[in-house]
PDB file of C-alpha atoms and ligand atoms in Angstrom:
ATOM      1  CA  MET V   1       0.043  -0.031  -0.045  1.00  0.00           C
ATOM      2  CA  GLN V   2       0.866   3.426  -0.473  1.00  0.00           C
ATOM      3  CA  ASN V   3       2.216   6.082   2.089  1.00  0.00           C
ATOM      4  CA  SER V   4      -0.351   8.324   3.654  1.00  0.00           C
ATOM      5  CA  ILE V   5      -0.718  11.629   2.564  1.00  0.00           C
ATOM      6  CA  VAL V   6      -1.696  15.124   3.520  1.00  0.00           C
ATOM      7  CA  LEU V   7      -2.912  17.612   0.772  1.00  0.00           C
ATOM      8  CA  MET V   8      -3.054  21.059   1.132  1.00  0.00           C
ATOM      9  CA  PHE V   9      -5.711  23.444  -0.777  1.00  0.00           C
ATOM     10  CA  HIS V  10      -5.985  27.464  -0.446  1.00  0.00           C
ATOM     11  CA  GLU V  11      -8.936  28.535  -2.788  1.00  0.00           C
ATOM     12  CA  ILE V  12     -11.351  26.517  -4.910  1.00  0.00           C
ATOM     13  CA  HIS V  13     -12.932  28.353  -7.851  1.00  0.00           C
ATOM     14  CA  ASN V  14     -14.061  25.160  -9.457  1.00  0.00           C
ATOM     15  CA  LYS V  15     -16.349  22.811  -7.401  1.00  0.00           C
ATOM     16  CA  LEU V  16     -16.385  20.242 -10.288  1.00  0.00           C
ATOM     17  CA  TRP V  17     -12.380  19.953 -10.430  1.00  0.00           C
ATOM     18  CA  PHE V  18     -12.363  19.289  -6.586  1.00  0.00           C
ATOM     19  CA  LYS V  19     -15.039  17.221  -6.627  1.00  0.00           C
ATOM     20  CA  GLU V  20     -13.395  15.055  -9.290  1.00  0.00           C
ATOM     21  CA  VAL V  21      -9.940  15.370  -7.559  1.00  0.00           C
ATOM     22  CA  LEU V  22     -11.541  13.547  -4.338  1.00  0.00           C
ATOM     23  CA  GLN V  23     -13.296  11.371  -5.940  1.00  0.00           C
ATOM     24  CA  ASN V  24     -10.395  10.054  -7.853  1.00  0.00           C
ATOM     25  CA  LEU V  25      -8.120  10.280  -4.587  1.00  0.00           C
ATOM     26  CA  GLY V  26     -11.021   7.981  -3.020  1.00  0.00           C
ATOM     27  CA  LYS V  27     -10.184   5.418  -5.333  1.00  0.00           C
ATOM     28  CA  ARG V  28      -6.456   4.916  -3.817  1.00  0.00           C
ATOM     29  CA  TYR V  29      -6.807   6.416  -0.167  1.00  0.00           C
ATOM     30  CA  LYS V  30      -9.002   6.225   2.944  1.00  0.00           C
ATOM     31  CA  PHE V  31      -9.631   9.816   3.714  1.00  0.00           C
ATOM     32  CA  VAL V  32      -9.386  10.517   7.591  1.00  0.00           C
ATOM     33  CA  ASN V  33      -9.839  13.706   9.777  1.00  0.00           C
ATOM     34  CA  ALA V  34      -7.258  15.033  11.937  1.00  0.00           C
ATOM     35  CA  PHE V  35      -7.602  12.815  14.867  1.00  0.00           C
ATOM     36  CA  GLN V  36      -7.637   9.382  12.879  1.00  0.00           C
ATOM     37  CA  LEU V  37      -4.519  10.457  11.049  1.00  0.00           C
ATOM     38  CA  TYR V  38      -3.019  11.802  14.502  1.00  0.00           C
ATOM     39  CA  GLU V  39      -3.699   7.985  16.127  1.00  0.00           C
ATOM     40  CA  ASN V  40      -2.501   6.375  12.860  1.00  0.00           C
ATOM     41  CA  ILE V  41       0.074   8.451  11.886  1.00  0.00           C
ATOM     42  CA  ASN V  42       2.225   5.501  10.968  1.00  0.00           C
ATOM     43  CA  ASN V  43      -0.471   3.633   9.045  1.00  0.00           C
ATOM     44  CA  LYS V  44      -0.514   3.504   5.192  1.00  0.00           C
ATOM     45  CA  GLY V  45      -2.772   4.156   2.513  1.00  0.00           C
ATOM     46  CA  LEU V  46      -4.676   7.546   4.448  1.00  0.00           C
ATOM     47  CA  CYS V  47      -5.448  10.954   3.089  1.00  0.00           C
ATOM     48  CA  HIS V  48      -6.132  13.731   4.900  1.00  0.00           C
ATOM     49  CA  ILE V  49      -7.435  17.143   3.377  1.00  0.00           C
ATOM     50  CA  THR V  50      -6.109  20.498   4.653  1.00  0.00           C
ATOM     51  CA  PHE V  51      -7.126  24.141   3.471  1.00  0.00           C
ATOM     52  CA  ASP V  52      -4.958  27.218   4.987  1.00  0.00           C
ATOM     53  CA  ASP V  53      -6.035  30.519   5.336  1.00  0.00           C
ATOM     54  CA  GLY V  54     -10.074  30.120   5.269  1.00  0.00           C
ATOM     55  CA  HIS V  55     -10.882  31.690   1.894  1.00  0.00           C
ATOM     56  CA  GLN V  56     -14.607  32.574   1.072  1.00  0.00           C
ATOM     57  CA  SER V  57     -14.176  30.131  -1.591  1.00  0.00           C
ATOM     58  CA  PHE V  58     -13.679  27.215   1.164  1.00  0.00           C
ATOM     59  CA  TYR V  59     -17.002  27.973   2.167  1.00  0.00           C
ATOM     60  CA  ASP V  60     -18.786  28.645  -1.182  1.00  0.00           C
ATOM     61  CA  ASN V  61     -17.154  25.858  -2.661  1.00  0.00           C
ATOM     62  CA  ALA V  62     -15.182  23.210  -0.927  1.00  0.00           C
ATOM     63  CA  TYR V  63     -17.229  22.873   1.912  1.00  0.00           C
ATOM     64  CA  PRO V  64     -20.558  22.122  -0.079  1.00  0.00           C
ATOM     65  CA  ILE V  65     -18.387  19.225  -2.089  1.00  0.00           C
ATOM     66  CA  LEU V  66     -16.782  17.913   0.955  1.00  0.00           C
ATOM     67  CA  TYR V  67     -20.271  17.712   2.711  1.00  0.00           C
ATOM     68  CA  GLU V  68     -21.583  15.712  -0.492  1.00  0.00           C
ATOM     69  CA  LEU V  69     -19.027  13.317  -0.421  1.00  0.00           C
ATOM     70  CA  GLY V  70     -18.735  13.000   3.511  1.00  0.00           C
ATOM     71  CA  ILE V  71     -14.857  14.111   3.673  1.00  0.00           C
ATOM     72  CA  PRO V  72     -13.478  15.307   6.550  1.00  0.00           C
ATOM     73  CA  ALA V  73     -11.017  18.252   6.782  1.00  0.00           C
ATOM     74  CA  THR V  74      -8.945  20.811   8.512  1.00  0.00           C
ATOM     75  CA  LEU V  75      -9.182  24.400   8.000  1.00  0.00           C
ATOM     76  CA  PHE V  76      -6.404  26.694   9.013  1.00  0.00           C
ATOM     77  CA  VAL V  77      -7.158  30.159  10.345  1.00  0.00           C
ATOM     78  CA  SER V  78      -6.159  33.099  11.331  1.00  0.00           C
ATOM     79  CA  PRO V  79      -8.665  34.416  14.303  1.00  0.00           C
ATOM     80  CA  LYS V  80      -7.997  38.158  14.012  1.00  0.00           C
ATOM     81  CA  VAL V  81      -8.330  38.073  10.445  1.00  0.00           C
ATOM     82  CA  ILE V  82     -11.830  36.703  10.361  1.00  0.00           C
ATOM     83  CA  GLU V  83     -12.514  39.192  13.713  1.00  0.00           C
ATOM     84  CA  ASP V  84     -11.419  42.124  12.412  1.00  0.00           C
ATOM     85  CA  GLU V  85     -12.410  41.046   8.522  1.00  0.00           C
ATOM     86  CA  LYS V  86      -9.042  42.175   7.309  1.00  0.00           C
ATOM     87  CA  ASN V  87      -7.576  40.398   4.487  1.00  0.00           C
ATOM     88  CA  TYR V  88      -4.141  38.563   5.025  1.00  0.00           C
ATOM     89  CA  TRP V  89      -0.688  40.779   4.077  1.00  0.00           C
ATOM     90  CA  PHE V  90      -0.244  38.798   0.819  1.00  0.00           C
ATOM     91  CA  GLN V  91      -3.892  39.246  -0.012  1.00  0.00           C
ATOM     92  CA  ARG V  92      -3.312  42.888   0.325  1.00  0.00           C
ATOM     93  CA  VAL V  93      -0.147  42.618  -1.408  1.00  0.00           C
ATOM     94  CA  ARG V  94      -1.848  40.799  -4.317  1.00  0.00           C
ATOM     95  CA  LYS V  95      -4.115  44.188  -4.984  1.00  0.00           C
ATOM     96  CA  LEU V  96      -1.758  46.303  -5.267  1.00  0.00           C
ATOM     97  CA  ASN V  97       0.667  47.950  -8.288  1.00  0.00           C
ATOM     98  CA  ASN V  98       3.345  45.092  -8.171  1.00  0.00           C
ATOM     99  CA  LYS V  99       6.130  47.241  -9.877  1.00  0.00           C
ATOM    100  CA  ASP V 100       5.285  50.552  -8.006  1.00  0.00           C
ATOM    101  CA  PHE V 101       5.031  48.827  -4.719  1.00  0.00           C
ATOM    102  CA  HIS V 102       8.454  46.741  -5.318  1.00  0.00           C
ATOM    103  CA  GLN V 103       9.867  50.154  -5.614  1.00  0.00           C
ATOM    104  CA  TYR V 104       8.679  51.738  -2.787  1.00  0.00           C
ATOM    105  CA  VAL V 105       9.949  48.758  -0.508  1.00  0.00           C
ATOM    106  CA  CYS V 106      13.048  48.777  -2.300  1.00  0.00           C
ATOM    107  CA  GLN V 107      13.364  52.323  -1.179  1.00  0.00           C
ATOM    108  CA  LYS V 108      12.074  52.335   2.622  1.00  0.00           C
ATOM    109  CA  VAL V 109      13.944  48.984   3.559  1.00  0.00           C
ATOM    110  CA  SER V 110      17.171  48.752   1.575  1.00  0.00           C
ATOM    111  CA  ASN V 111      18.895  49.784   4.554  1.00  0.00           C
ATOM    112  CA  ARG V 112      18.203  46.537   6.654  1.00  0.00           C
ATOM    113  CA  PHE V 113      20.081  44.420   3.873  1.00  0.00           C
ATOM    114  CA  LYS V 114      24.008  44.471   3.245  1.00  0.00           C
ATOM    115  CA  ILE V 115      23.282  43.993  -0.798  1.00  0.00           C
ATOM    116  CA  PRO V 116      21.334  46.159  -3.241  1.00  0.00           C
ATOM    117  CA  ILE V 117      17.730  44.209  -3.259  1.00  0.00           C
ATOM    118  CA  ILE V 118      16.232  45.794  -6.283  1.00  0.00           C
ATOM    119  CA  ASP V 119      16.730  42.898  -8.559  1.00  0.00           C
ATOM    120  CA  PHE V 120      14.836  40.521  -5.784  1.00  0.00           C
ATOM    121  CA  SER V 121      11.481  39.632  -6.229  1.00  0.00           C
ATOM    122  CA  LEU V 122       8.627  41.839  -4.246  1.00  0.00           C
ATOM    123  CA  TYR V 123       7.873  38.561  -2.055  1.00  0.00           C
ATOM    124  CA  SER V 124      11.449  37.522  -1.470  1.00  0.00           C
ATOM    125  CA  ILE V 125      11.810  40.809  -0.056  1.00  0.00           C
ATOM    126  CA  LEU V 126       8.800  41.210   2.197  1.00  0.00           C
ATOM    127  CA  LYS V 127       9.007  37.427   3.435  1.00  0.00           C
ATOM    128  CA  ALA V 128      12.953  38.695   4.921  1.00  0.00           C
ATOM    129  CA  LEU V 129      10.962  41.093   6.913  1.00  0.00           C
ATOM    130  CA  PRO V 130       9.020  41.018  10.429  1.00  0.00           C
ATOM    131  CA  ILE V 131       5.390  41.023   9.930  1.00  0.00           C
ATOM    132  CA  LYS V 132       5.497  44.586  11.759  1.00  0.00           C
ATOM    133  CA  ILE V 133       7.232  45.933   8.747  1.00  0.00           C
ATOM    134  CA  ILE V 134       5.210  44.733   5.974  1.00  0.00           C
ATOM    135  CA  LEU V 135       2.178  45.434   7.625  1.00  0.00           C
ATOM    136  CA  GLU V 136       3.444  49.369   8.376  1.00  0.00           C
ATOM    137  CA  LEU V 137       5.045  49.363   4.332  1.00  0.00           C
ATOM    138  CA  ILE V 138       1.271  48.032   3.244  1.00  0.00           C
ATOM    139  CA  GLU V 139      -0.503  50.736   5.210  1.00  0.00           C
ATOM    140  CA  ASN V 140       1.734  53.958   4.687  1.00  0.00           C
ATOM    141  CA  TYR V 141       1.676  52.896   0.762  1.00  0.00           C
ATOM    142  CA  GLU V 142      -1.943  52.527   0.919  1.00  0.00           C
ATOM    143  CA  ARG V 143      -2.566  55.719   2.434  1.00  0.00           C
ATOM    144  CA  GLU V 144       0.198  57.813   0.524  1.00  0.00           C
ATOM    145  CA  ASN V 145      -1.304  56.273  -2.560  1.00  0.00           C
ATOM    146  CA  MET V 146      -5.011  56.821  -1.360  1.00  0.00           C
ATOM    147  CA  ILE V 147      -5.641  53.022  -2.277  1.00  0.00           C
ATOM    148  CA  LYS V 148      -9.293  52.331  -0.331  1.00  0.00           C
ATOM    149  CA  GLU V 149      -9.058  48.870   1.433  1.00  0.00           C
ATOM    150  CA  GLU V 150     -10.043  45.868  -0.655  1.00  0.00           C
ATOM    151  CA  SER V 151     -12.869  44.073   0.379  1.00  0.00           C
ATOM    152  CA  TYR V 152     -12.916  41.042   2.698  1.00  0.00           C
ATOM    153  CA  ILE V 153     -12.731  37.807   1.253  1.00  0.00           C
ATOM    154  CA  ASN V 154     -12.672  35.393   3.554  1.00  0.00           C
ATOM    155  CA  ILE V 155     -14.789  33.411   5.450  1.00  0.00           C
ATOM    156  CA  THR V 156     -17.021  35.328   7.837  1.00  0.00           C
ATOM    157  CA  ILE V 157     -17.167  34.696  12.105  1.00  0.00           C
ATOM    158  CA  GLU V 158     -20.333  33.267  11.252  1.00  0.00           C
ATOM    159  CA  GLN V 159     -19.638  31.122   8.791  1.00  0.00           C
ATOM    160  CA  LEU V 160     -16.415  29.809  11.169  1.00  0.00           C
ATOM    161  CA  MET V 161     -19.114  29.294  13.673  1.00  0.00           C
ATOM    162  CA  GLU V 162     -21.176  26.711  11.478  1.00  0.00           C
ATOM    163  CA  LEU V 163     -18.026  25.198  10.378  1.00  0.00           C
ATOM    164  CA  LYS V 164     -16.719  24.339  13.698  1.00  0.00           C
ATOM    165  CA  ASP V 165     -19.925  22.761  14.698  1.00  0.00           C
ATOM    166  CA  SER V 166     -19.772  20.617  11.401  1.00  0.00           C
ATOM    167  CA  GLU V 167     -19.190  16.925  12.187  1.00  0.00           C
ATOM    168  CA  LEU V 168     -16.440  17.567   8.932  1.00  0.00           C
ATOM    169  CA  VAL V 169     -14.516  20.445   9.739  1.00  0.00           C
ATOM    170  CA  GLU V 170     -11.764  20.759  12.534  1.00  0.00           C
ATOM    171  CA  ILE V 171     -10.679  24.342  12.741  1.00  0.00           C
ATOM    172  CA  GLY V 172      -6.877  24.423  13.027  1.00  0.00           C
ATOM    173  CA  SER V 173      -4.811  27.613  13.803  1.00  0.00           C
ATOM    174  CA  HIS V 174      -2.412  29.509  11.625  1.00  0.00           C
ATOM    175  CA  THR V 175      -0.975  32.092  13.615  1.00  0.00           C
ATOM    176  CA  ILE V 176      -2.466  35.484  14.300  1.00  0.00           C
ATOM    177  CA  ASN V 177      -0.835  37.879  11.680  1.00  0.00           C
ATOM    178  CA  HIS V 178       0.462  34.971   9.231  1.00  0.00           C
ATOM    179  CA  PRO V 179       4.245  36.198   9.824  1.00  0.00           C
ATOM    180  CA  ILE V 180       7.300  34.534   8.545  1.00  0.00           C
ATOM    181  CA  LEU V 181       8.008  32.959  12.271  1.00  0.00           C
ATOM    182  CA  ALA V 182      11.522  32.439  11.693  1.00  0.00           C
ATOM    183  CA  ASN V 183      12.154  36.337  10.852  1.00  0.00           C
ATOM    184  CA  GLU V 184      10.312  37.593  13.972  1.00  0.00           C
ATOM    185  CA  SER V 185      11.979  37.730  17.802  1.00  0.00           C
ATOM    186  CA  ASP V 186      10.996  35.220  20.363  1.00  0.00           C
ATOM    187  CA  ARG V 187       8.248  37.288  22.049  1.00  0.00           C
ATOM    188  CA  VAL V 188       6.214  37.925  18.876  1.00  0.00           C
ATOM    189  CA  ALA V 189       6.930  34.109  17.650  1.00  0.00           C
ATOM    190  CA  GLU V 190       5.490  32.912  20.917  1.00  0.00           C
ATOM    191  CA  PHE V 191       2.462  35.480  20.802  1.00  0.00           C
ATOM    192  CA  GLU V 192       1.936  34.553  17.527  1.00  0.00           C
ATOM    193  CA  ILE V 193       1.575  31.024  18.006  1.00  0.00           C
ATOM    194  CA  LYS V 194       0.041  30.785  21.443  1.00  0.00           C
ATOM    195  CA  GLY V 195      -2.063  33.800  20.886  1.00  0.00           C
ATOM    196  CA  SER V 196      -3.480  32.290  17.855  1.00  0.00           C
ATOM    197  CA  ILE V 197      -4.037  28.789  19.706  1.00  0.00           C
ATOM    198  CA  GLU V 198      -5.905  30.677  22.936  1.00  0.00           C
ATOM    199  CA  ASN V 199      -8.076  33.298  20.270  1.00  0.00           C
ATOM    200  CA  LEU V 200      -9.440  30.472  18.805  1.00  0.00           C
ATOM    201  CA  LYS V 201     -10.307  28.210  21.385  1.00  0.00           C
ATOM    202  CA  ARG V 202     -12.386  31.435  22.943  1.00  0.00           C
ATOM    203  CA  ILE V 203     -13.960  31.974  19.763  1.00  0.00           C
ATOM    204  CA  THR V 204     -15.184  28.528  18.996  1.00  0.00           C
ATOM    205  CA  GLY V 205     -14.969  27.129  22.610  1.00  0.00           C
ATOM    206  CA  LYS V 206     -13.357  23.933  21.673  1.00  0.00           C
ATOM    207  CA  GLU V 207      -9.704  22.605  22.079  1.00  0.00           C
ATOM    208  CA  ILE V 208      -7.713  23.543  19.346  1.00  0.00           C
ATOM    209  CA  ASN V 209      -5.327  20.707  18.364  1.00  0.00           C
ATOM    210  CA  TYR V 210      -3.867  21.312  14.887  1.00  0.00           C
ATOM    211  CA  PHE V 211      -1.626  24.149  13.407  1.00  0.00           C
ATOM    212  CA  ALA V 212       0.190  25.091  10.364  1.00  0.00           C
ATOM    213  CA  PHE V 213       2.729  27.109  10.124  1.00  0.00           C
ATOM    214  CA  PRO V 214       2.274  30.344   7.505  1.00  0.00           C
ATOM    215  CA  ASN V 215       3.984  29.720   4.370  1.00  0.00           C
ATOM    216  CA  GLY V 216       5.456  26.444   6.378  1.00  0.00           C
ATOM    217  CA  GLN V 217       9.280  25.488   4.864  1.00  0.00           C
ATOM    218  CA  PRO V 218      11.026  23.660   7.802  1.00  0.00           C
ATOM    219  CA  GLY V 219      14.035  26.006   8.097  1.00  0.00           C
ATOM    220  CA  LEU V 220      13.325  28.835   5.929  1.00  0.00           C
ATOM    221  CA  ASP V 221       9.973  29.647   7.952  1.00  0.00           C
ATOM    222  CA  PHE V 222      10.252  27.841  10.808  1.00  0.00           C
ATOM    223  CA  GLY V 223      12.602  25.994  13.158  1.00  0.00           C
ATOM    224  CA  ASP V 224      12.879  24.342  16.688  1.00  0.00           C
ATOM    225  CA  ARG V 225      12.532  27.645  18.667  1.00  0.00           C
ATOM    226  CA  GLU V 226       8.667  27.177  16.964  1.00  0.00           C
ATOM    227  CA  LEU V 227       8.423  23.833  17.519  1.00  0.00           C
ATOM    228  CA  LYS V 228       9.492  23.917  21.075  1.00  0.00           C
ATOM    229  CA  ILE V 229       6.737  26.768  21.680  1.00  0.00           C
ATOM    230  CA  LEU V 230       4.105  24.436  20.135  1.00  0.00           C
ATOM    231  CA  LYS V 231       5.190  21.866  22.178  1.00  0.00           C
ATOM    232  CA  GLU V 232       4.273  23.858  25.018  1.00  0.00           C
ATOM    233  CA  THR V 233       0.494  24.229  23.632  1.00  0.00           C
ATOM    234  CA  GLY V 234      -0.140  20.471  23.434  1.00  0.00           C
ATOM    235  CA  ILE V 235      -1.011  20.912  20.206  1.00  0.00           C
ATOM    236  CA  LYS V 236      -1.113  17.221  18.311  1.00  0.00           C
ATOM    237  CA  LEU V 237      -0.056  17.797  15.116  1.00  0.00           C
ATOM    238  CA  VAL V 238       1.899  20.843  13.302  1.00  0.00           C
ATOM    239  CA  PHE V 239       1.753  20.927   9.475  1.00  0.00           C
ATOM    240  CA  SER V 240       4.205  22.007   7.482  1.00  0.00           C
ATOM    241  CA  THR V 241       4.394  23.045   3.204  1.00  0.00           C
ATOM    242  CA  GLU V 242       7.299  20.423   2.855  1.00  0.00           C
ATOM    243  CA  SER V 243       6.399  18.298  -0.111  1.00  0.00           C
ATOM    244  CA  ASN V 244       6.432  15.007   1.100  1.00  0.00           C
ATOM    245  CA  LYS V 245       4.586  11.486   1.784  1.00  0.00           C
ATOM    246  CA  ILE V 246       4.516  10.780   5.109  1.00  0.00           C
ATOM    247  CA  LYS V 247       7.162   7.732   5.679  1.00  0.00           C
ATOM    248  CA  GLY V 248       8.414   5.734   8.728  1.00  0.00           C
ATOM    249  CA  SER V 249      11.468   8.488   9.226  1.00  0.00           C
ATOM    250  CA  PHE V 250       9.535  11.586   9.597  1.00  0.00           C
ATOM    251  CA  HIS V 251       9.669  13.543  12.805  1.00  0.00           C
ATOM    252  CA  ASN V 252       5.999  12.733  13.500  1.00  0.00           C
ATOM    253  CA  TYR V 253       5.438  15.964  14.925  1.00  0.00           C
ATOM    254  CA  VAL V 254       5.852  18.143  12.014  1.00  0.00           C
ATOM    255  CA  VAL V 255       3.083  16.554   8.771  1.00  0.00           C
ATOM    256  CA  PRO V 256       4.586  17.292   5.371  1.00  0.00           C
ATOM    257  CA  ARG V 257       1.737  18.322   2.821  1.00  0.00           C
ATOM    258  CA  ILE V 258       1.461  18.006  -0.860  1.00  0.00           C
ATOM    259  CA  GLY V 259      -0.092  21.334  -2.175  1.00  0.00           C
ATOM    260  CA  ILE V 260      -2.683  20.996  -4.592  1.00  0.00           C
ATOM    261  CA  SER V 261      -4.024  23.787  -6.995  1.00  0.00           C
ATOM    262  CA  LYS V 262      -4.810  23.043 -10.115  1.00  0.00           C
ATOM    263  CA  GLY V 263      -4.251  19.745 -12.733  1.00  0.00           C
ATOM    264  CA  ASN V 264      -5.807  17.027 -13.692  1.00  0.00           C
ATOM    265  CA  ASN V 265      -5.948  13.576 -12.907  1.00  0.00           C
ATOM    266  CA  PHE V 266      -3.061  12.546 -14.404  1.00  0.00           C
ATOM    267  CA  PHE V 267      -1.048  15.789 -13.110  1.00  0.00           C
ATOM    268  CA  ILE V 268      -2.368  15.332  -9.314  1.00  0.00           C
ATOM    269  CA  LYS V 269      -1.156  11.970  -9.427  1.00  0.00           C
ATOM    270  CA  ASN V 270       2.340  12.619 -10.575  1.00  0.00           C
ATOM    271  CA  LYS V 271       2.513  15.449  -8.234  1.00  0.00           C
ATOM    272  CA  ILE V 272       1.567  12.934  -5.268  1.00  0.00           C
ATOM    273  CA  ARG V 273       4.023  10.525  -6.444  1.00  0.00           C
ATOM    274  CA  PHE V 274       7.020  12.789  -6.889  1.00  0.00           C
ATOM    275  CA  ALA V 275       6.238  14.418  -4.189  1.00  0.00           C
ATOM    276  CA  LYS V 276       9.625  14.953  -2.574  1.00  0.00           C
ATOM    277  CA  GLN V 277      11.378  15.614  -6.585  1.00  0.00           C
ATOM    278  CA  TRP V 278       8.472  17.791  -7.647  1.00  0.00           C
ATOM    279  CA  LEU V 279      10.505  21.248  -7.107  1.00  0.00           C
ATOM    280  CA  LEU V 280      13.577  19.399  -8.406  1.00  0.00           C
ATOM    281  CA  LEU V 281      11.653  18.199 -11.644  1.00  0.00           C
ATOM    282  CA  ARG V 282      10.166  21.359 -12.040  1.00  0.00           C
ATOM    283  CA  ASN V 283      13.392  23.282 -12.485  1.00  0.00           C
ATOM    284  CA  LEU V 284      12.237  26.809 -13.195  1.00  0.00           C
ATOM    285  CA  SER V 285       9.343  26.844 -10.377  1.00  0.00           C
ATOM    286  CA  HIS V 286       8.605  30.235  -8.918  1.00  0.00           C
ATOM    287  CA  ARG V 287       8.944  28.597  -5.371  1.00  0.00           C
ATOM    288  CA  LYS V 288      12.273  27.545  -6.133  1.00  0.00           C
ATOM    289  CA  THR V 289      13.627  30.898  -7.331  1.00  0.00           C
ATOM    290  CA  GLU V 290      11.848  32.496  -4.398  1.00  0.00           C
ATOM    291  CA  ASP V 291      13.287  30.026  -2.090  1.00  0.00           C
ATOM    292  CA  LYS V 292      17.040  30.825  -3.434  1.00  0.00           C
ATOM    293  CA  GLU V 293      16.181  34.767  -3.293  1.00  0.00           C
ATOM    294  CA  ARG V 294      15.107  34.133   0.291  1.00  0.00           C
ATOM    295  CA  LYS V 295      18.088  32.589   1.326  1.00  0.00           C
ATOM    296  CA  VAL V 296      20.201  35.094   0.312  1.00  0.00           C
ATOM    297  CA  LEU V 297      18.141  38.213   1.640  1.00  0.00           C
ATOM    298  CA  THR V 298      18.170  36.431   5.230  1.00  0.00           C
ATOM    299  CA  ALA V 299      21.551  35.685   5.060  1.00  0.00           C
ATOM    300  CA  MET V 300      22.522  39.545   4.207  1.00  0.00           C
ATOM    301  CA  ARG V 301      20.258  40.924   6.494  1.00  0.00           C
ATOM    302  CA  ILE V 302      21.608  43.505   8.830  1.00  0.00           C
ATOM    303  CA  SER V 303      20.954  42.777  12.456  1.00  0.00           C
ATOM    304  CA  ASN V 304      18.782  44.379  14.871  1.00  0.00           C
ATOM    305  CA  SER V 305      16.717  46.068  12.251  1.00  0.00           C
TER     306      SER V 305
HETATM  307 ZN1   ZN I 401      -1.162  30.433   4.679  1.00  0.00          ZN
END
């Protein structure tokens, strides 16, 4: 039997596509909820479905299909985003003029790096900064250019309450502000992790047992410090975005996930089959370039800034 897998989705804009993906997976795997995965982490042939961020399309498109097929899922959200109805920083950046905002960011933060940053991509630069600076850059840029804040695109608190009461959806924590935790001070890292778990507990009235790292790449986005904080919270399973199947040898506290956002059955089958080698096979992949850039920028950061 094949190794168990956890899949990661974000937005679903085509219900039919999502339904077909699940139906095809169902021929090869047994769908389990997060607790069943936790209890049977060393078993083969299991598949757990996860969603990050809580985009409105989860409620509109994914949830009805999960419900129709009776498939459980975990939804990782920020309690602050939902309570404030204020979009995640990366969603706000998406709405800005990329070229113009890129120039603005370079101007404002070039003094934080030992090398010129103009040739690095906007997201590589932002992901090398603490969340406080990222939010300041967005807010100041929006204000100076009189850009109206975009409308809210994630689930509402009422929808969250409906989802948490459903048999199929488990709510998991995804920090408060979606920072790159590795860029933060000890104090902020702890606040982002523990604060989000406590706030979700308060809102849902339920234990929060699962956590997914924002961005989620081991080493680049989080490390031992974050895992230590999570262990103190009693969280049962922590999910990364490292593309891999669940194998006997892996550290069972950090579960890898294979990201799925598009493609037909053949494409998805191969993406799962070659999970670990996927980035190598796809040599020009955007993510690989970004990872490389981020490693350089992080190493070239001027400390104490
Ligand atoms: Zn996320």
